Amino acid sequence: MFNRKFFVIASLFLCVVGFWLISSATVAECADKYALRIAHVVSTSDPMHEGALWLKKRVEELTNGGLQITVYPDGQLGGTDDQLEQARVGANVASIADAARLAEIVRSIGVLDMPYMTNSYEEARKVVMSDFFKEWTKQLEEHGYKVLAFNWYQGARHVATRNIPVKIPADLKGVKIRTTGSRVWQATVRAMGASPVSLEWAEVYPGLQQGVIDGCEAQYPAIYGARLYEVVKYISETGHFHLLSPLVVGINWFNSLPQDYQNILMEVAAEAGDYASQLTLKRIDDYKSEMVNSGVTILEVDTTHFREATAPLYEELGYTEERKIINDFLNQ
C-alpha cells in the first residue's frame, strides 16, 4: 500500500516537473523567437536612436510585451554591413542601413542615393512611399531581407574637412574623403573631385585625428553626434544627397513572427521613421549653431559645379531609366 501510494505521489511529482520544464522551454523559446535587436552606427544623441527607442516602446505596448526590442547604438553589433549580414542569415537583428548598400543587391534602389536625385526631404519621402519604389524594395526578399520602412531621414550629406575649405570640385583634388564602400557613394565622391576612402563610421574620428583621411561626407546629426567638430575646421554644404534610410530585418526572422506582430512592426516602423525624421529636421539648426560655436566654419556652396561634375554618373552607373521614373513621378 505504501509502495503504491509512493508510486502515485512520485508519478504526480514527475508529471508536474515535466510540465513545468516543457512550459519553461516553450516560454524561453518564444522569448528568443519574439525578440528583436535594432542596431545602428550613430550615437545615442542622434534622432535615429530616439526613433528606435520610440519604436521599441510602441511595439512592446501593442504586443503586450510579446515582441521585446533592444536598441544597440554606436556600432555595438558591428558596422552596417555586419548588421545586414547578421539579419540575412537569420539573426533577430534590424539595421538602420542606406540605399547605397542595398543597391549592391537590387541595383535600382541605389538611385535614391545618387547625387542630387532629390532636392529635399519631402521629395525623397514621396519617392520611397511610391508603389514603384516599394516594388524595388520587395525584390530584396529574394535575397534574405525585409524592409520594414524606408522613411528614416538622417539629413542632407555634406563634406567636412580637417583644414581644406571646399567650394568647388577642384578644391577636392587629391583630398581623401571617407565614405562607405558602396559603388554609388564611392563613384559620387570621386566625381566630386576627391579620393574616396572606405572606413567604418567608428573609425572616422581617429582617422581624421591621425590624418588617415582629410575629411568625410556625412549628415549634420552624425557629424555632431560623433563630435567630429573637434577634428574638422570646415563643413561645406554640398548637399549631394538626402539620406533617407531603411530599417531592414531578415526575411526568415520576419516570417517567423505571427501575422499580427508582422503588421504591427511594419506599421510602427513607418511611424517611428516619421518621428525620427521630424526630430532631424527640427534639430539641424541647433547642431550647426553648436558646431560653429566650437570653431567650425560652415561654407555655403553653389552646388551647380557639383551637380555638373556628378551628372554623368547616371549614365555611367546605369541609372538613367530610374532617374526618369522618379523625375516624371515628382513632376506629376
XYZ file of C-alpha atoms in Angstrom:
332
model
C 0.000 0.000 0.000
C 2.797 2.313 0.981
C 4.672 1.496 -2.242
C 1.571 2.138 -4.331
C 0.961 5.454 -2.596
C 4.579 6.423 -3.047
C 4.394 5.473 -6.714
C 1.305 7.636 -7.277
C 2.853 10.624 -5.495
C 6.132 10.200 -7.323
C 4.330 9.959 -10.654
C 2.354 13.108 -9.965
C 5.525 14.895 -8.957
C 7.274 13.857 -12.153
C 4.290 14.973 -14.215
C 4.307 18.405 -12.568
C 8.064 18.762 -13.012
C 7.833 17.592 -16.617
C 5.013 20.020 -17.382
C 6.988 22.846 -15.753
C 10.089 22.026 -17.793
C 8.129 21.870 -21.026
C 6.345 25.134 -20.210
C 9.610 26.843 -19.300
C 11.244 25.651 -22.515
C 8.290 26.901 -24.514
C 8.387 30.297 -22.805
C 12.128 30.557 -23.345
C 11.732 29.569 -26.974
C 9.045 32.211 -27.518
C 11.101 34.824 -25.705
C 14.046 34.138 -28.046
C 11.855 33.989 -31.114
C 9.974 37.184 -30.451
C 12.855 39.455 -29.578
C 14.444 41.995 -31.901
C 17.728 43.875 -31.672
C 17.769 47.189 -33.542
C 21.314 48.209 -34.465
C 22.814 51.381 -35.901
C 26.215 53.083 -36.042
C 25.333 56.603 -34.859
C 25.350 57.945 -31.313
C 22.629 57.950 -28.687
C 22.086 61.688 -29.307
C 21.090 61.024 -32.924
C 17.398 61.202 -33.917
C 17.744 57.700 -35.401
C 18.449 56.323 -31.936
C 15.497 58.176 -30.471
C 13.303 56.871 -33.271
C 14.416 53.331 -32.487
C 13.581 53.818 -28.806
C 10.155 55.195 -29.761
C 9.581 52.111 -31.926
C 10.617 49.833 -29.065
C 8.152 51.409 -26.660
C 5.251 51.394 -29.108
C 5.749 47.821 -30.371
C 6.050 46.444 -26.846
C 2.836 48.252 -25.900
C 0.891 46.965 -28.905
C 2.115 43.378 -28.480
C 1.699 43.420 -24.677
C 5.373 42.632 -24.370
C 5.175 39.725 -26.779
C 7.808 41.279 -29.027
C 10.689 42.638 -26.954
C 13.081 45.122 -28.551
C 16.575 46.201 -27.524
C 18.431 49.064 -29.238
C 22.196 48.915 -29.859
C 23.802 52.262 -30.861
C 27.368 53.218 -31.805
C 28.076 50.106 -33.867
C 27.792 47.797 -30.844
C 26.680 44.978 -33.170
C 29.301 45.835 -35.778
C 29.243 48.117 -38.806
C 26.191 48.409 -41.029
C 27.458 45.699 -43.389
C 27.926 43.356 -40.427
C 24.442 44.133 -39.148
C 22.875 43.427 -42.538
C 24.732 40.136 -42.836
C 23.526 39.051 -39.390
C 19.966 39.834 -40.446
C 20.340 37.974 -43.739
C 21.500 34.739 -42.111
C 18.542 34.723 -39.721
C 19.586 36.613 -36.600
C 16.932 38.730 -34.893
C 18.717 41.931 -35.931
C 17.301 45.047 -37.606
C 19.695 47.555 -39.164
C 19.193 51.225 -39.973
C 21.001 50.970 -43.293
C 21.089 53.005 -46.522
C 20.004 52.740 -50.149
C 23.552 52.627 -51.496
C 24.346 49.398 -49.614
C 21.091 47.759 -50.674
C 21.882 48.763 -54.258
C 24.610 46.153 -54.209
C 21.730 43.641 -54.096
C 18.910 45.357 -56.033
C 20.549 47.958 -58.242
C 17.502 50.196 -58.819
C 17.296 51.120 -55.121
C 20.637 52.918 -55.410
C 19.149 55.738 -57.462
C 17.838 57.227 -54.204
C 21.437 57.905 -53.134
C 22.615 59.169 -56.482
C 23.885 62.768 -56.343
C 21.155 65.403 -56.436
C 18.419 62.891 -57.258
C 16.065 64.660 -54.860
C 16.214 68.227 -53.581
C 14.530 67.878 -50.193
C 13.296 65.526 -47.514
C 9.760 65.940 -48.818
C 10.740 64.793 -52.305
C 12.779 61.866 -51.016
C 9.965 60.692 -48.745
C 7.480 60.908 -51.595
C 9.738 58.651 -53.679
C 10.188 55.936 -51.032
C 6.462 55.841 -50.351
C 5.652 55.297 -54.046
C 4.441 51.981 -55.449
C 7.385 51.640 -57.851
C 9.970 52.120 -55.081
C 8.192 49.646 -52.811
C 8.303 47.163 -55.689
C 12.073 47.603 -55.899
C 12.499 47.021 -52.166
C 10.260 43.943 -52.327
C 12.879 42.327 -54.581
C 15.213 42.260 -51.579
C 13.111 39.480 -50.086
C 14.541 37.043 -52.632
C 17.952 37.807 -51.126
C 17.014 37.393 -47.482
C 15.955 40.903 -46.485
C 12.712 42.595 -45.470
C 12.403 46.401 -45.469
C 10.141 47.421 -42.598
C 10.153 51.102 -43.593
C 12.313 53.346 -45.795
C 11.415 56.753 -44.367
C 14.066 57.360 -41.691
C 15.546 60.748 -42.685
C 19.057 61.473 -41.468
C 19.621 64.728 -43.346
C 21.443 66.063 -46.384
C 25.045 64.911 -46.671
C 27.839 67.469 -46.808
C 31.637 67.499 -46.995
C 33.539 68.033 -43.736
C 37.314 68.597 -43.860
C 40.160 68.974 -41.389
C 41.774 72.072 -42.889
C 40.657 72.500 -46.512
C 37.820 74.919 -47.365
C 35.825 73.325 -50.191
C 33.691 75.428 -52.529
C 34.213 73.827 -55.940
C 35.174 70.304 -57.097
C 38.741 71.432 -57.842
C 39.227 72.088 -54.114
C 38.843 68.343 -53.506
C 41.630 67.265 -55.857
C 43.811 64.740 -54.019
C 41.722 65.068 -50.836
C 40.983 61.785 -49.072
C 37.289 61.720 -48.165
C 35.730 58.948 -46.129
C 32.603 57.313 -47.459
C 31.157 53.804 -47.393
C 32.391 51.041 -49.683
C 29.254 51.100 -51.843
C 29.725 51.653 -55.552
C 27.288 54.594 -55.691
C 28.917 56.564 -52.880
C 32.463 55.793 -53.992
C 31.656 56.973 -57.516
C 29.927 60.113 -56.195
C 32.883 61.174 -54.044
C 35.251 60.535 -56.939
C 33.107 62.551 -59.354
C 33.016 65.406 -56.845
C 36.794 65.560 -57.200
C 38.032 63.687 -54.128
C 39.701 60.346 -53.467
C 37.182 58.074 -51.697
C 38.354 56.080 -48.690
C 36.142 53.341 -47.224
C 36.056 53.315 -43.411
C 33.551 52.209 -40.808
C 31.859 55.180 -39.160
C 33.502 54.410 -35.795
C 36.913 54.854 -37.447
C 36.234 58.338 -38.835
C 37.130 60.376 -35.728
C 40.533 58.711 -35.171
C 41.084 58.680 -38.939
C 40.683 62.458 -39.056
C 42.693 62.933 -35.877
C 45.610 60.888 -37.216
C 45.465 62.234 -40.775
C 44.497 58.904 -42.331
C 41.720 60.833 -44.076
C 41.362 64.543 -44.843
C 37.619 64.640 -44.409
C 34.339 62.818 -44.742
C 30.905 63.233 -46.251
C 28.080 62.934 -43.765
C 24.873 64.480 -42.428
C 24.749 67.012 -39.589
C 23.264 64.730 -36.890
C 26.038 62.170 -37.454
C 28.806 64.799 -37.579
C 27.547 66.323 -34.355
C 26.893 63.014 -32.589
C 30.383 61.715 -33.391
C 31.913 65.016 -32.173
C 33.695 65.477 -35.486
C 33.558 69.235 -34.908
C 36.561 68.616 -32.631
C 38.679 67.415 -35.572
C 37.325 69.295 -38.611
C 37.532 73.018 -39.376
C 35.164 73.247 -42.317
C 31.793 71.887 -43.386
C 30.862 72.646 -46.988
C 27.140 72.390 -47.624
C 27.255 70.398 -50.841
C 24.010 68.589 -50.001
C 24.898 65.963 -52.612
C 22.058 63.725 -51.491
C 19.341 63.422 -48.889
C 19.898 60.371 -46.723
C 16.574 58.621 -46.312
C 17.309 55.284 -44.679
C 15.589 51.899 -44.406
C 15.034 49.768 -41.331
C 15.869 46.250 -42.505
C 15.426 42.783 -40.954
C 15.989 39.272 -42.256
C 13.026 37.846 -44.173
C 13.226 34.470 -42.400
C 13.084 36.062 -38.956
C 10.241 38.342 -40.073
C 8.239 35.401 -41.438
C 8.661 33.579 -38.122
C 6.529 36.230 -36.384
C 2.772 35.845 -36.003
C 0.883 37.783 -38.670
C -0.400 40.387 -36.208
C 3.145 41.041 -34.971
C 4.303 41.471 -38.571
C 1.587 44.027 -39.199
C 2.355 45.924 -36.007
C 6.095 46.005 -36.709
C 5.617 47.304 -40.263
C 3.133 49.975 -39.225
C 5.137 51.198 -36.238
C 8.428 51.180 -38.188
C 6.939 53.724 -40.625
C 5.524 55.824 -37.772
C 8.893 55.748 -35.990
C 10.628 56.763 -39.222
C 8.448 59.869 -39.477
C 9.031 60.600 -35.797
C 12.825 60.384 -36.192
C 12.704 62.415 -39.396
C 10.878 65.290 -37.738
C 13.456 65.300 -34.939
C 16.197 65.535 -37.565
C 14.539 68.494 -39.291
C 13.955 70.324 -36.004
C 17.499 69.921 -34.705
C 19.713 70.636 -37.718
C 19.962 74.368 -36.994
C 20.892 73.639 -33.387
C 23.618 71.217 -34.476
C 25.016 73.834 -36.853
C 24.990 76.585 -34.218
C 26.761 74.447 -31.640
C 29.440 73.398 -34.115
C 30.013 76.994 -35.209
C 30.402 77.938 -31.535
C 33.030 75.188 -31.298
C 35.090 76.807 -34.052
C 33.808 75.114 -37.218
C 33.301 77.267 -40.316
C 30.220 76.338 -42.336
C 30.539 77.261 -46.003
C 27.584 77.877 -48.263
C 28.285 76.291 -51.626
C 27.000 76.938 -55.126
C 26.050 73.337 -55.868
C 25.893 73.978 -59.629
C 29.519 72.906 -60.053
C 28.981 69.685 -58.095
C 25.767 68.912 -59.952
C 27.556 69.279 -63.276
C 30.506 67.171 -62.101
C 28.320 64.301 -60.915
C 25.631 64.362 -63.629
C 27.447 61.841 -65.915
C 27.209 59.202 -63.153
C 23.598 58.440 -64.051
C 24.632 57.075 -67.411
C 27.910 55.579 -66.177
C 26.183 53.618 -63.388
C 23.105 52.775 -65.430
C 20.512 54.892 -63.597
C 19.072 56.943 -66.477
C 15.839 54.920 -66.568
C 15.277 55.088 -62.790
C 16.070 58.797 -62.826
C 13.398 59.377 -65.480
C 10.857 57.362 -63.490
C 11.493 59.472 -60.397
C 11.567 62.818 -62.233
C 8.308 62.003 -64.012
C 6.760 60.945 -60.702
C 7.848 64.119 -58.891
C 6.707 66.370 -61.733
C 3.179 64.955 -61.901
